[in-house]
């Protein structure tokens, strides 16, 4: 996997972490008609689980802020931060 070594360190570490997680399920995706495609589906499933967990955490944080009567428009801040970040390019 020489191409992985050419990735920036942060991306490489992220990919290696994902691949380590995916490889724990090799007994499943190796049974697929096309093991490479099965491996990709397992990776997508794991990424989806991570995203769902993050969404749950954000929901809980928003609920806690609402209960504290703190008004924070997270979406507005995300949009502003994204817009500012894109301006740097």
mmCIF file of C-alpha atoms in Angstrom:
data_model
loop_
_atom_site.group_PDB
_atom_site.id
_atom_site.type_symbol
_atom_site.label_atom_id
_atom_site.label_comp_id
_atom_site.label_asym_id
_atom_site.label_seq_id
_atom_site.Cartn_x
_atom_site.Cartn_y
_atom_site.Cartn_z
ATOM 1 C CA UNK A 1 0.000 0.000 0.000
ATOM 2 C CA UNK A 2 2.609 2.549 -1.087
ATOM 3 C CA UNK A 3 -0.041 5.142 -1.878
ATOM 4 C CA UNK A 4 -1.045 5.269 1.794
ATOM 5 C CA UNK A 5 2.466 6.341 2.708
ATOM 6 C CA UNK A 6 2.047 9.373 0.443
ATOM 7 C CA UNK A 7 -0.943 10.659 2.429
ATOM 8 C CA UNK A 8 -0.393 13.445 4.952
ATOM 9 C CA UNK A 9 0.168 12.024 8.429
ATOM 10 C CA UNK A 10 -3.247 12.957 9.809
ATOM 11 C CA UNK A 11 -5.123 11.347 6.923
ATOM 12 C CA UNK A 12 -2.844 8.310 6.963
ATOM 13 C CA UNK A 13 -3.416 7.781 10.676
ATOM 14 C CA UNK A 14 -7.158 8.152 10.201
ATOM 15 C CA UNK A 15 -7.196 5.634 7.364
ATOM 16 C CA UNK A 16 -5.031 3.167 9.272
ATOM 17 C CA UNK A 17 -7.352 3.419 12.266
ATOM 18 C CA UNK A 18 -10.366 2.762 10.060
ATOM 19 C CA UNK A 19 -8.652 -0.182 8.368
ATOM 20 C CA UNK A 20 -7.772 -1.663 11.753
ATOM 21 C CA UNK A 21 -11.443 -1.467 12.741
ATOM 22 C CA UNK A 22 -12.576 -2.934 9.420
ATOM 23 C CA UNK A 23 -10.089 -5.805 9.605
ATOM 24 C CA UNK A 24 -11.752 -6.990 12.812
ATOM 25 C CA UNK A 25 -14.637 -8.060 10.573
ATOM 26 C CA UNK A 26 -12.589 -9.853 7.923
ATOM 27 C CA UNK A 27 -14.348 -13.130 8.690
ATOM 28 C CA UNK A 28 -17.544 -11.491 7.421
ATOM 29 C CA UNK A 29 -16.465 -9.554 4.340
ATOM 30 C CA UNK A 30 -14.180 -12.359 3.156
ATOM 31 C CA UNK A 31 -17.337 -14.436 2.621
ATOM 32 C CA UNK A 32 -18.702 -11.865 0.163
ATOM 33 C CA UNK A 33 -18.676 -12.617 -3.550
ATOM 34 C CA UNK A 34 -16.282 -9.679 -3.894
ATOM 35 C CA UNK A 35 -14.293 -9.293 -0.676
ATOM 36 C CA UNK A 36 -13.059 -5.795 -1.615
ATOM 37 C CA UNK A 37 -16.608 -4.539 -2.015
ATOM 38 C CA UNK A 38 -17.599 -6.236 1.237
ATOM 39 C CA UNK A 39 -14.688 -4.525 2.962
ATOM 40 C CA UNK A 40 -15.845 -1.140 1.671
ATOM 41 C CA UNK A 41 -19.397 -1.781 2.936
ATOM 42 C CA UNK A 42 -18.045 -2.708 6.369
ATOM 43 C CA UNK A 43 -15.998 0.512 6.390
ATOM 44 C CA UNK A 44 -19.074 2.526 5.408
ATOM 45 C CA UNK A 45 -21.066 0.861 8.181
ATOM 46 C CA UNK A 46 -18.414 1.690 10.772
ATOM 47 C CA UNK A 47 -18.214 5.296 9.566
ATOM 48 C CA UNK A 48 -22.006 5.556 9.710
ATOM 49 C CA UNK A 49 -21.964 4.269 13.296
ATOM 50 C CA UNK A 50 -19.387 6.920 14.218
ATOM 51 C CA UNK A 51 -21.498 9.603 12.583
ATOM 52 C CA UNK A 52 -24.635 8.442 14.424
ATOM 53 C CA UNK A 53 -22.722 8.533 17.711
ATOM 54 C CA UNK A 54 -21.544 12.082 17.004
ATOM 55 C CA UNK A 55 -25.087 13.128 16.104
ATOM 56 C CA UNK A 56 -26.309 11.695 19.410
ATOM 57 C CA UNK A 57 -23.622 13.591 21.302
ATOM 58 C CA UNK A 58 -24.515 16.847 19.555
ATOM 59 C CA UNK A 59 -28.204 16.279 20.281
ATOM 60 C CA UNK A 60 -27.429 15.704 23.958
ATOM 61 C CA UNK A 61 -25.255 18.836 24.084
ATOM 62 C CA UNK A 62 -27.965 20.926 22.457
ATOM 63 C CA UNK A 63 -30.519 19.572 24.934
ATOM 64 C CA UNK A 64 -28.227 20.410 27.861
ATOM 65 C CA UNK A 65 -27.672 23.936 26.536
ATOM 66 C CA UNK A 66 -31.409 24.429 26.052
ATOM 67 C CA UNK A 67 -32.058 23.277 29.622
ATOM 68 C CA UNK A 68 -29.492 25.813 30.825
ATOM 69 C CA UNK A 69 -31.340 28.483 28.858
ATOM 70 C CA UNK A 70 -28.211 29.153 26.828
ATOM 71 C CA UNK A 71 -29.007 30.141 23.289
ATOM 72 C CA UNK A 72 -26.399 28.889 20.857
ATOM 73 C CA UNK A 73 -27.036 28.554 17.145
ATOM 74 C CA UNK A 74 -24.579 25.757 16.395
ATOM 75 C CA UNK A 75 -25.579 25.612 12.738
ATOM 76 C CA UNK A 76 -24.864 29.332 12.331
ATOM 77 C CA UNK A 77 -21.413 28.953 13.887
ATOM 78 C CA UNK A 78 -20.673 25.916 11.734
ATOM 79 C CA UNK A 79 -21.685 27.845 8.626
ATOM 80 C CA UNK A 80 -19.575 30.852 9.613
ATOM 81 C CA UNK A 81 -16.560 28.698 10.441
ATOM 82 C CA UNK A 82 -16.904 26.808 7.171
ATOM 83 C CA UNK A 83 -17.268 30.034 5.218
ATOM 84 C CA UNK A 84 -14.184 31.518 6.915
ATOM 85 C CA UNK A 85 -12.237 28.333 6.307
ATOM 86 C CA UNK A 86 -13.146 28.288 2.622
ATOM 87 C CA UNK A 87 -12.023 31.904 2.262
ATOM 88 C CA UNK A 88 -8.490 30.748 3.113
ATOM 89 C CA UNK A 89 -8.363 28.763 -0.116
#
